[in-house]
Coordinates of C-alpha atoms (C1' of nucleotides) in Angstrom, one line a residue:
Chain A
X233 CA 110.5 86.7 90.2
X234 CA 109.1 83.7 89.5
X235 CA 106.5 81.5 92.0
X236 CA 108.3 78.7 94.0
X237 CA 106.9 75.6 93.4
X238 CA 105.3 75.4 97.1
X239 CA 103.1 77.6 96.1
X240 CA 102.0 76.0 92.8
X241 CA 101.5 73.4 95.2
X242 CA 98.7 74.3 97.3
X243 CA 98.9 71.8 100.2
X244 CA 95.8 71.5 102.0
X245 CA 95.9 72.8 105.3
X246 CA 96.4 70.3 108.4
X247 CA 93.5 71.1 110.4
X248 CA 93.3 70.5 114.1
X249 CA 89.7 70.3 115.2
X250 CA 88.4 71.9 118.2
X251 CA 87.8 68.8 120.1
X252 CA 92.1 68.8 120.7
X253 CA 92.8 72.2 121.4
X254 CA 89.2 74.0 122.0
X255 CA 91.6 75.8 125.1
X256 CA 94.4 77.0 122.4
X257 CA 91.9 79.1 120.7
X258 CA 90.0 81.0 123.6
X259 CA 93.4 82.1 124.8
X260 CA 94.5 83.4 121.3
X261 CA 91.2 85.6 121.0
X262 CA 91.3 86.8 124.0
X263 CA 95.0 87.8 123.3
X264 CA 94.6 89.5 120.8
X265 CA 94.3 93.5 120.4
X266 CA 91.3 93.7 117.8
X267 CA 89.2 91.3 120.6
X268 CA 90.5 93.1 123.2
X269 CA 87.7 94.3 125.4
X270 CA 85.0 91.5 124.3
X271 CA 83.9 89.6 127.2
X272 CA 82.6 86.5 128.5
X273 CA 79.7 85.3 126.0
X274 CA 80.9 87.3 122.9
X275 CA 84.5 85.6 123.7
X276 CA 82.6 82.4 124.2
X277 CA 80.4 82.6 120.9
X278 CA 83.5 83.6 118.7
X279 CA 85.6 80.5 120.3
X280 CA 82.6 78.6 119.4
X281 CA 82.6 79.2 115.8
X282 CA 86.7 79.3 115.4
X283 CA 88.6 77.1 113.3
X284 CA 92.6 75.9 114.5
X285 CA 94.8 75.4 111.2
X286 CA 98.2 74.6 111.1
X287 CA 100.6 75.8 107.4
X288 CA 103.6 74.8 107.4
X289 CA 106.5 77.4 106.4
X290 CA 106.0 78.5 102.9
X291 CA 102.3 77.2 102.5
X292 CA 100.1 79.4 101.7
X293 CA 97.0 80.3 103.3
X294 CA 94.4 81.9 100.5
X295 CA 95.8 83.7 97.5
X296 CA 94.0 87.0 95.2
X297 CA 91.1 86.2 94.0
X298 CA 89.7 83.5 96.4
X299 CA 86.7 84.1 97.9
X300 CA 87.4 85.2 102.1
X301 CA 87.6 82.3 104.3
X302 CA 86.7 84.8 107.2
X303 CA 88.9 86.8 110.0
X304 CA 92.2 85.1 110.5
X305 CA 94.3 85.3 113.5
X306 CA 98.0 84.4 114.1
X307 CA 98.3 82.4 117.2
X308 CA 102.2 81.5 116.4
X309 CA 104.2 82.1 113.4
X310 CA 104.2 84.3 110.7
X311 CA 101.8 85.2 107.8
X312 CA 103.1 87.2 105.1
X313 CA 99.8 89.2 103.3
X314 CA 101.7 90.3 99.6
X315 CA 100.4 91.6 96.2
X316 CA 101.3 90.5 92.7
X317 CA 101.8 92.6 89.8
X318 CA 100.9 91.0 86.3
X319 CA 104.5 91.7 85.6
X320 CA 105.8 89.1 88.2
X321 CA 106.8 92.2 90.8
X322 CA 105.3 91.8 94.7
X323 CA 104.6 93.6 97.4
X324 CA 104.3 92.4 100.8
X325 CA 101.6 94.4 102.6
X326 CA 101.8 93.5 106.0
X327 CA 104.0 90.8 107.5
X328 CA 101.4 89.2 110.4
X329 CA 102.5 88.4 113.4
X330 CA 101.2 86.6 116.3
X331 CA 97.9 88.1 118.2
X332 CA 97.0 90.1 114.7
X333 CA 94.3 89.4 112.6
X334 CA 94.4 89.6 108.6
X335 CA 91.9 89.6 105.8
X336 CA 88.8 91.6 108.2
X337 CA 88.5 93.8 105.8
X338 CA 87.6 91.5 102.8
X339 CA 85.1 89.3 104.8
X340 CA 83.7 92.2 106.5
X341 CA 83.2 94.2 103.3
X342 CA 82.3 90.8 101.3
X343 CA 85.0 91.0 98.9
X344 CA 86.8 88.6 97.4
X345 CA 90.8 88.3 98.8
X346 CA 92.6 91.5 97.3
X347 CA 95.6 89.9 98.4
X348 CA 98.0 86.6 98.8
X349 CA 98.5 85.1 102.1
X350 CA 101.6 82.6 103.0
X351 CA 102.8 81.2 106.0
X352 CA 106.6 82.0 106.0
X353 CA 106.9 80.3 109.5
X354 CA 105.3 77.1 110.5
X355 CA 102.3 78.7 111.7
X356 CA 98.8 78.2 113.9
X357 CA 96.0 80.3 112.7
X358 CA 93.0 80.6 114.2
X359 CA 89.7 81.0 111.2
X360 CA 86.3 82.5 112.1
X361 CA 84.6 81.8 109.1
X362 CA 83.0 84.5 107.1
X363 CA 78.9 83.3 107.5
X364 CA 79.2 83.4 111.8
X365 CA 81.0 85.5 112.3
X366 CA 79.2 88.1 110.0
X367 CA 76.5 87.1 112.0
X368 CA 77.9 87.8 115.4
X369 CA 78.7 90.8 114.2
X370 CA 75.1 91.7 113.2
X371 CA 73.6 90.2 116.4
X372 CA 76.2 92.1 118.8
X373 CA 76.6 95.6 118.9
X374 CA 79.8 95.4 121.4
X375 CA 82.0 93.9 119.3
X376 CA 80.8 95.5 116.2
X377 CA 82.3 98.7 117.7
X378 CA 85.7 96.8 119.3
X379 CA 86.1 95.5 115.1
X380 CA 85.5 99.3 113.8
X381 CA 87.6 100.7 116.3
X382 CA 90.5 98.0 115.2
X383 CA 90.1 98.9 111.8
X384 CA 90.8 102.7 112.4
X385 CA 94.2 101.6 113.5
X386 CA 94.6 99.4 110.7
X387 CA 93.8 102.2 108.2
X388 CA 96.0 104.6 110.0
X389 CA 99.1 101.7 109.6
X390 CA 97.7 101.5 106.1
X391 CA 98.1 105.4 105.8
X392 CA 101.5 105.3 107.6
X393 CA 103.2 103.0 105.2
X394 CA 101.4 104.8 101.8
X395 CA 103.5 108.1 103.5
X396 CA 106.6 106.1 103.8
X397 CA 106.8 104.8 100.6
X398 CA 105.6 108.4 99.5
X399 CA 107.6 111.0 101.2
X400 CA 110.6 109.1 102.4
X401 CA 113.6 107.8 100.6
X402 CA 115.4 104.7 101.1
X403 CA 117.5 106.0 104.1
X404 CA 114.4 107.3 106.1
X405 CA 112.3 104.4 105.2
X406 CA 114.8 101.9 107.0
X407 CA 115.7 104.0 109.7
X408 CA 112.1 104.6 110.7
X409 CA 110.9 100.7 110.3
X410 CA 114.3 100.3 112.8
X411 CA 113.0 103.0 115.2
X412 CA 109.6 101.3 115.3
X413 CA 111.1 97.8 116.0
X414 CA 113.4 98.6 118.1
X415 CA 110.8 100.6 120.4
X416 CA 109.5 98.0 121.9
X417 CA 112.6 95.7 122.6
X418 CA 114.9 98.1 123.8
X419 CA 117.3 98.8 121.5
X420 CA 117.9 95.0 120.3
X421 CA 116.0 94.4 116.6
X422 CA 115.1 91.0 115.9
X423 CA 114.1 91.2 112.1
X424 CA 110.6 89.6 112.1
X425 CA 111.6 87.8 108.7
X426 CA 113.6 88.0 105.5
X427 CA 115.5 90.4 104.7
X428 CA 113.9 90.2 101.1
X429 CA 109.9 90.5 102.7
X430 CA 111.1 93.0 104.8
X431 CA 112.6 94.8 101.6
X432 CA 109.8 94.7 99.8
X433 CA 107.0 96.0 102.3
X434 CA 109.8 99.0 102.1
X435 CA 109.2 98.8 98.5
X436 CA 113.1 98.6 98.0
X437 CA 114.9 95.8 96.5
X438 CA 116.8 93.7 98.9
X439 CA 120.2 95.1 97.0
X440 CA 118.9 98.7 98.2
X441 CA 118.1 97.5 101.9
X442 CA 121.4 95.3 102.2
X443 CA 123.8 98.8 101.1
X444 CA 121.3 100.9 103.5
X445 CA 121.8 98.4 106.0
X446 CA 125.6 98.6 105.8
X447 CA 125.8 102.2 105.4
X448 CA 124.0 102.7 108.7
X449 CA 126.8 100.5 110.5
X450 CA 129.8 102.6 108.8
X451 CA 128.2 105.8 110.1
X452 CA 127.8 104.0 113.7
X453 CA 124.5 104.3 114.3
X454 CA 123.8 100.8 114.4
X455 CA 125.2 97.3 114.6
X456 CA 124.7 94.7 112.4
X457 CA 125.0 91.2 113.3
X458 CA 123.1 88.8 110.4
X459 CA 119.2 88.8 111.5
X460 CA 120.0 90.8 114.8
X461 CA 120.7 94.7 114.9
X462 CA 121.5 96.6 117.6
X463 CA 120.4 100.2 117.7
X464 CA 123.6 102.1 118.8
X465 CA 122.5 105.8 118.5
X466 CA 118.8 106.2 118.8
X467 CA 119.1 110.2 118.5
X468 CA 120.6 109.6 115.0
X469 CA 118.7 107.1 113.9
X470 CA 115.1 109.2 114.7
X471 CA 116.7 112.3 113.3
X472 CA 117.4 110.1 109.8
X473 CA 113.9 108.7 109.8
X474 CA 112.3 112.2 109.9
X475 CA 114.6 113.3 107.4
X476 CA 116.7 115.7 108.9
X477 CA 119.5 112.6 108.5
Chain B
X126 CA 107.5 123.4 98.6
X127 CA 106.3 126.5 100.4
X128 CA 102.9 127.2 102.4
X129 CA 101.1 129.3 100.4
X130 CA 99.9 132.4 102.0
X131 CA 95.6 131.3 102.6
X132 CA 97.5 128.3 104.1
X133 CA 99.2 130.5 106.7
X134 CA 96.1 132.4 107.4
X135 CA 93.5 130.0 108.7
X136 CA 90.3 132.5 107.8
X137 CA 87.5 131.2 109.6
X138 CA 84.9 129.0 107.7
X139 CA 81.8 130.6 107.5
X140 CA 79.1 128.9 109.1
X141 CA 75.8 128.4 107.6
X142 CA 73.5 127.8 110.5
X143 CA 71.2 125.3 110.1
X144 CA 68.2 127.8 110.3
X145 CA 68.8 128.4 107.0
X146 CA 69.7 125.7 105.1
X147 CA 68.1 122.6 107.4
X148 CA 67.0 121.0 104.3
X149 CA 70.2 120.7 102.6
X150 CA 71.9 118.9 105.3
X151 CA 69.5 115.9 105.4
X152 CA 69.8 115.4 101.5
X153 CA 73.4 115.5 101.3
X154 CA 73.7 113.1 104.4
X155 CA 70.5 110.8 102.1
X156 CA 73.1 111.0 99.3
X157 CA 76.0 109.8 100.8
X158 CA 77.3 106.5 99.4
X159 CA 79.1 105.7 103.3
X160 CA 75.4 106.6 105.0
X161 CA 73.5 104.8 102.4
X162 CA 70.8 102.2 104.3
X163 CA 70.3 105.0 107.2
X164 CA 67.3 104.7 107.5
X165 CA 64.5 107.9 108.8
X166 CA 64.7 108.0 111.9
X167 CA 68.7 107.6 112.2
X168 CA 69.0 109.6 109.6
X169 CA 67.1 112.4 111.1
X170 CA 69.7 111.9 114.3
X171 CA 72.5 112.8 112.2
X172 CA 70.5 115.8 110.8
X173 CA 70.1 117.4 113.9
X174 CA 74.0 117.4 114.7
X175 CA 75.1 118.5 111.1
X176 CA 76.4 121.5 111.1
X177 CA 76.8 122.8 107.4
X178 CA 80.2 124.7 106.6
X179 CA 81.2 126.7 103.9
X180 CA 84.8 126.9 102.4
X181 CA 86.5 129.4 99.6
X182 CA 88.9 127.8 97.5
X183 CA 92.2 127.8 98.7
X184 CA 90.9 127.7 102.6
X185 CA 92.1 125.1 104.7
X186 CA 89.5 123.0 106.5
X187 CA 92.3 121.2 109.1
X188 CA 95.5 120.6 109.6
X189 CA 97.9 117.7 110.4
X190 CA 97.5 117.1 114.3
X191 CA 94.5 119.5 115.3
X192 CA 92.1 117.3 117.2
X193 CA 89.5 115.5 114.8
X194 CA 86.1 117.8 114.8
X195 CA 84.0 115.1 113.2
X196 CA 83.1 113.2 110.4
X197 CA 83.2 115.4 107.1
X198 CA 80.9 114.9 103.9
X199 CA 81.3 117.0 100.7
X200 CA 78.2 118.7 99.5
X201 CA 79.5 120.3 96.8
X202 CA 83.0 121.4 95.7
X203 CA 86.4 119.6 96.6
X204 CA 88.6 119.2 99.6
X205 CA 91.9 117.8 99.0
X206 CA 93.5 115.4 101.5
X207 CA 97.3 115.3 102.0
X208 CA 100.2 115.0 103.7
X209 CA 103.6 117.1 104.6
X210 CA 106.3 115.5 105.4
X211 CA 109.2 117.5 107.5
X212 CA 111.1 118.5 104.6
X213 CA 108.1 120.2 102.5
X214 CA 107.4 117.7 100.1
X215 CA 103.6 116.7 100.3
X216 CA 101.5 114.0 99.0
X217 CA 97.8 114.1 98.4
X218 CA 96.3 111.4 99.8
X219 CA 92.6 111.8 98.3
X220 CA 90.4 113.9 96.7
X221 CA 87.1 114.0 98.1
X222 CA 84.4 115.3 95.6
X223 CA 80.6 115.6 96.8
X224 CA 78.9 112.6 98.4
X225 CA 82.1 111.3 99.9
X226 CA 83.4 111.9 103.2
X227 CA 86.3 112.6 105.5
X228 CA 87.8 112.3 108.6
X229 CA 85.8 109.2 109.6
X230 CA 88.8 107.2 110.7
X231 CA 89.9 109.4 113.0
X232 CA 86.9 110.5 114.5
X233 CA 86.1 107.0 114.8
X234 CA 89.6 105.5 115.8
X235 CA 89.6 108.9 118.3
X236 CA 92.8 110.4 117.1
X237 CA 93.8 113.7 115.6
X238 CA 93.9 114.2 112.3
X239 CA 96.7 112.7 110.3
X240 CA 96.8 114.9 107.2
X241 CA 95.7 118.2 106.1
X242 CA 92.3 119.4 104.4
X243 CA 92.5 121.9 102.6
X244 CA 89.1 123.0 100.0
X245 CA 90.4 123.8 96.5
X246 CA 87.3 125.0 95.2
X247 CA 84.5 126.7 97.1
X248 CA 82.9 123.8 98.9
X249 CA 80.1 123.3 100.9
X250 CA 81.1 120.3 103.2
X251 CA 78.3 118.8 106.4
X252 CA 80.2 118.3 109.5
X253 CA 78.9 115.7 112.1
X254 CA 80.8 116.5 115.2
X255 CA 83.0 113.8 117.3
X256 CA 81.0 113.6 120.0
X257 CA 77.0 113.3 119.0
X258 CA 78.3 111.1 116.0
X259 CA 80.0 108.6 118.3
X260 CA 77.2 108.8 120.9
X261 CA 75.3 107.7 117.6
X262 CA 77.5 105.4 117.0
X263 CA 77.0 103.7 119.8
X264 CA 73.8 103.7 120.2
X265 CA 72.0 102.8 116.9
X266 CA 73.9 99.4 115.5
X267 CA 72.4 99.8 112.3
X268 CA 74.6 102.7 112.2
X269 CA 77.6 101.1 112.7
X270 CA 77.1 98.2 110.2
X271 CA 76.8 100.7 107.6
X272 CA 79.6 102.7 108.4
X273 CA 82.2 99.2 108.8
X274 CA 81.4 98.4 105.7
X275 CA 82.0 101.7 104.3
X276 CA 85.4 101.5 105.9
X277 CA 86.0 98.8 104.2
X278 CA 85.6 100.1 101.0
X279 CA 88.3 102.7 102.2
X280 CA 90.6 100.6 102.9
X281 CA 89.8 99.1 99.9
X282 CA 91.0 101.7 97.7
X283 CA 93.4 102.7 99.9
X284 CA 95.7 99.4 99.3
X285 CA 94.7 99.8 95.4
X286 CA 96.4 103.1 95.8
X287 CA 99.3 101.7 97.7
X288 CA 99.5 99.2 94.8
X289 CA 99.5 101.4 92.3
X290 CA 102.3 103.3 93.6
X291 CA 104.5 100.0 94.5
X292 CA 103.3 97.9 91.7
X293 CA 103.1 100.2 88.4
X294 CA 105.2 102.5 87.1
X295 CA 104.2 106.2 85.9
X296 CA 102.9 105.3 82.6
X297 CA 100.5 102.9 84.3
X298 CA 99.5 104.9 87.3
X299 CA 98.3 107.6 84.5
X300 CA 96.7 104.4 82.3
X301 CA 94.5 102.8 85.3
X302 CA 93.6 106.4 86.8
X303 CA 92.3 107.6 83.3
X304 CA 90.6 104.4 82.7
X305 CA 88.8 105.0 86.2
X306 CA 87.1 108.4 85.3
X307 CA 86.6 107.4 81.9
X308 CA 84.5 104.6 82.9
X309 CA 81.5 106.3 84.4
X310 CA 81.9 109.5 82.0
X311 CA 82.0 107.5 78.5
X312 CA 85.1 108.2 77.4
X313 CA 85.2 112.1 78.7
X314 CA 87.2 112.9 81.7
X315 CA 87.2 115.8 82.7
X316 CA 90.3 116.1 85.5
X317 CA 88.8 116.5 88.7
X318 CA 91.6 119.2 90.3
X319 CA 94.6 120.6 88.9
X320 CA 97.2 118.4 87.8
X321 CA 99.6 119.5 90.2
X322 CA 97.1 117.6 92.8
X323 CA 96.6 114.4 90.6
X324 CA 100.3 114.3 89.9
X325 CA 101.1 114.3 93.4
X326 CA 98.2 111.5 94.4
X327 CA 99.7 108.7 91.7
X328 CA 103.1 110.0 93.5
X329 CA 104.7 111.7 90.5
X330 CA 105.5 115.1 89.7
X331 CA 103.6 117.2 87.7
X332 CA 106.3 117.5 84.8
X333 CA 106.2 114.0 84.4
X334 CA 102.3 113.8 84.2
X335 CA 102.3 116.1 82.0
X336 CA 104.9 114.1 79.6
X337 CA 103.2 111.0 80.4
X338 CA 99.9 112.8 79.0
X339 CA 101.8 113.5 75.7
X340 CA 103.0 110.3 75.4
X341 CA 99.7 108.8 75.2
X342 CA 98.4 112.0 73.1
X343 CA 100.9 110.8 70.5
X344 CA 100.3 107.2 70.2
X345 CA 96.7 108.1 69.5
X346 CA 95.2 106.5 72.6
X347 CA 94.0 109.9 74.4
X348 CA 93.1 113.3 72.7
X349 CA 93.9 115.8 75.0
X350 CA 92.5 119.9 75.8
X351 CA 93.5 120.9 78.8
X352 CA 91.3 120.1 81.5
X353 CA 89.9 117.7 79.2
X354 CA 90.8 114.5 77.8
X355 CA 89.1 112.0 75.7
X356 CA 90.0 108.2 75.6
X357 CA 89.7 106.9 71.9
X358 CA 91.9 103.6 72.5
X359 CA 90.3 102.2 75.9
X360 CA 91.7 98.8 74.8
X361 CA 95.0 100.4 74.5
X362 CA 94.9 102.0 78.0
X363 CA 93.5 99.3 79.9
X364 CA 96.2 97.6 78.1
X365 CA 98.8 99.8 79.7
X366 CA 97.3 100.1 82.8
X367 CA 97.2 96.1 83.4
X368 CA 101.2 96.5 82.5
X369 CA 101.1 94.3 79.1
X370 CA 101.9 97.9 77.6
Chain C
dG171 C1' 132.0 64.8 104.0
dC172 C1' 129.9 67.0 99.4
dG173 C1' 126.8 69.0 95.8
dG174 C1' 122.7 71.9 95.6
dT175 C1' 119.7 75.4 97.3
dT176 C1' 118.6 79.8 98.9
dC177 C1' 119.7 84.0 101.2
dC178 C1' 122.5 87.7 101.4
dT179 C1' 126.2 90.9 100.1
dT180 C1' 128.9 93.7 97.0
dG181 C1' 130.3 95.8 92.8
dA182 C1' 129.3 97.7 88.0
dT183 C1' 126.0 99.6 85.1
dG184 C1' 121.5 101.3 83.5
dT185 C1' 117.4 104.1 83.7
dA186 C1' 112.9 106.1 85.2
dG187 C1' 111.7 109.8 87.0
dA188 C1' 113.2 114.0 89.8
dT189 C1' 115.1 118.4 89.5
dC190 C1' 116.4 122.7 87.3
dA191 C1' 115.4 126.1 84.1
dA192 C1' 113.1 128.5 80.4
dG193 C1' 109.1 129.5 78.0
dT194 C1' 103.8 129.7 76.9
dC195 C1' 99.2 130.6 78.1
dG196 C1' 95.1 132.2 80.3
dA197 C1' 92.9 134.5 84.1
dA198 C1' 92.5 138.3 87.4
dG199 C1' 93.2 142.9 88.5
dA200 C1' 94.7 147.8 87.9
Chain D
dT286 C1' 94.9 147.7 77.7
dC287 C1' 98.8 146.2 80.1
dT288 C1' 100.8 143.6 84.1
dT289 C1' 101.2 140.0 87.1
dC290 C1' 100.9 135.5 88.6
dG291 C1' 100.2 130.8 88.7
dA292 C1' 99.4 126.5 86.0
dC293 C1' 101.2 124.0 82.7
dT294 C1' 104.6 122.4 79.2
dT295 C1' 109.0 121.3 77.4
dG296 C1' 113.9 120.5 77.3
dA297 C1' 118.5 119.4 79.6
dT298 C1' 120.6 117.4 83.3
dC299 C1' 121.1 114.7 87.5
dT300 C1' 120.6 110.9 90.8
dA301 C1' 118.5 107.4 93.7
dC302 C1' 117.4 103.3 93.0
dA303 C1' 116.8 99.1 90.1
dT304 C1' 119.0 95.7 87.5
dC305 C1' 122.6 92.6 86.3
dA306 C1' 126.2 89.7 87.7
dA307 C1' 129.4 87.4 90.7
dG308 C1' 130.7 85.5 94.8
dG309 C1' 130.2 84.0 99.9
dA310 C1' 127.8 81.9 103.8
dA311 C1' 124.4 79.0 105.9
dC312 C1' 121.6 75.1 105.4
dC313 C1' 119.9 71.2 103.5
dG314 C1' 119.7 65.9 101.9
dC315 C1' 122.6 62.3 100.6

DNA sequence: GCGGTTCCTTGATGTAGATCAAGTCGAAGA
DNA sequence: TCTTCGACTTGATCTACATCAAGGAACCGC
């Protein structure tokens, strides 16, 4: 594995100041779930302080090392948050989608970026920088609280995956991340990005997810139609994820 | 992987009350890296809802989907954390010796407990219940500062373990862990639980531990008796840990 | 249109670590 | 003292997955 030259790069970001799309941002803290429940002035002092950027696919956002810009939020597009081994090998944490937040934790706990963040779709982030919002969150008590209780989800996620990659073999791990995705969209799976990123959160290879992939067609349980699967037998597939497959 | 039979039998803890042992509470509480920063009168909140435990090794302290009874510290002993999956294998997600806690997330997050606790040697633990602590919680913002950044140092170590397991292979897992105990015990480690239970928290089985351990005996870079080992090469093993091996 | 990428698939082969199966050792109990 | 039991070690074997290698398909820019 080797770095692609985008990312030796390092493009600056195009940023669009708040004076051309002050409304874009409001909207995409209000939308989303860790700010859910802050009201009027907390809402209004966060948009205040809020940053728009725009990466285009493949850019990246802040790698290992650097010191925390502050909370991120995806407005559109797609983040991917990913770990690299001395040895070359990566991991891809968390794939961030749209009204989800990345790198709390590190500006929050006043760490330094554990991991790598690229934009693997032309995204719009929304930044509240480190220094005010670290202050908000020392001046308001509210949304001190709303943050914690965001994190406990994020932690049990964090825990979920760990036990995946733990006590589940290829098969379970696949059908499982199918069962979640398909939860919410009815049966219809969009794959939220490469088969490769997807792969690797899994921990597999993308040889290993391509054969599970195919073997889960043969057997019927699903259908497989490039980026788009269709979960044919739900029963089966739930059954396989909790091992009893 | 079979229950064992003090799994099966859920013996009661027996309860110190805090008639008895009221000054015990308050220091272990003082001493606890997550409450560090309370402050006297906080601190003397959390006091009056402790509610001191005490567990014989082997005893479990909850299991996988009982509602959360409250934030956990250890006062003395060890309570191991970890999870079954359906088909009996288990994985231990931590190992919490005195001054650390347990449970916070989902007392905080307010949902049941995902894993089991189980002491493995007779432990004292301080248990502030759900409800008071959460009242405390939100009350007291002092409070809740502290504890977010706690959290963060969780989920801190949490993604290092997640790492380690995606990233490195056995013979590093065993290199970083040693190289983590050594550090604060010049060179000594003494293993913290059995080796069945570290085995299973880097992931691996405890025949391979054990030949990993002999590997490193024989290329002079540990001396090992038992329970205790002694790093004589910590070049060498940081050198394996880091994967230039 | 036509090379050049990059992603994905599929097959052949390799291997780290799991599993199975004996043993050793030390602690607890009769 | 002898017996039992569980932790640990060690060796032999197995296997799930990675790795290596070779296309195919979609998507570029020219």
């Amino acid at each position: 594995m080797s770095f692609s030259p985008l990312f030796i790069l390092h493009p600056s970001a195009f940023i669009l100041y708040a004076s051309c799309m002050q409304t874009a941002a409001i909207d995409v803290i209000g939308r989303c779930p860790l700010f859910r429940g802050v009201k009027g002035p907390h809402l209004q002092l966060l948009e205040s302080m809020a940053k728009l950027q725009k990466f285009d696919a493949g850019t990246p956002v802040f790698r290992q090392g650097d010191e925390c810009p502050g909370v991120y939020i995806v407005a559109e597009g797609l983040v991917r948050i990913f770990k690299l081994a001395p040895n070359g090998k990566e991991h891809v944490l968390h794939l961030v989608s749209p009204g989800q937040t990345f790198a709390e934790v590190a500006a929050i706990g006043g760490f330094n970026c554990p991991a790598n963040a690229q934009s693997i779709a032309d995204s719009v982030v929304v930044l509240l920088p480190t220094e005010p919002f670290m202050n908000a969150l020392h001046t308001h008590h509210e949304l001190c609280l709303q943050i914690m209780t965001g994190m406990c989800l994020w932690v049990r996620s964090l825990v979920g995956l760990l036990e995946d990659i733990t006590l589940r073999d290829a098969m379970g791990r696949v059908a499982k991340l199918l069962g979640d995705l398909a939860q919410s969209s009815h049966g219809v799976v969009q794959l939220p990005a490469m088969k490769k990123h997807m792969a690797s959160h899994l921990n597999l290879t993308s040889e290993t997810l391509s054969r599970t992939l195919r073997r889960l067609s043969e057997s019927g349980v699903i259908e497989s139609d490039n980026q788009t699967l269709r979960v044919l037998d739900a029963e089966q597939l739930k059954a396989i994820a909790v091992g009893v497959g």
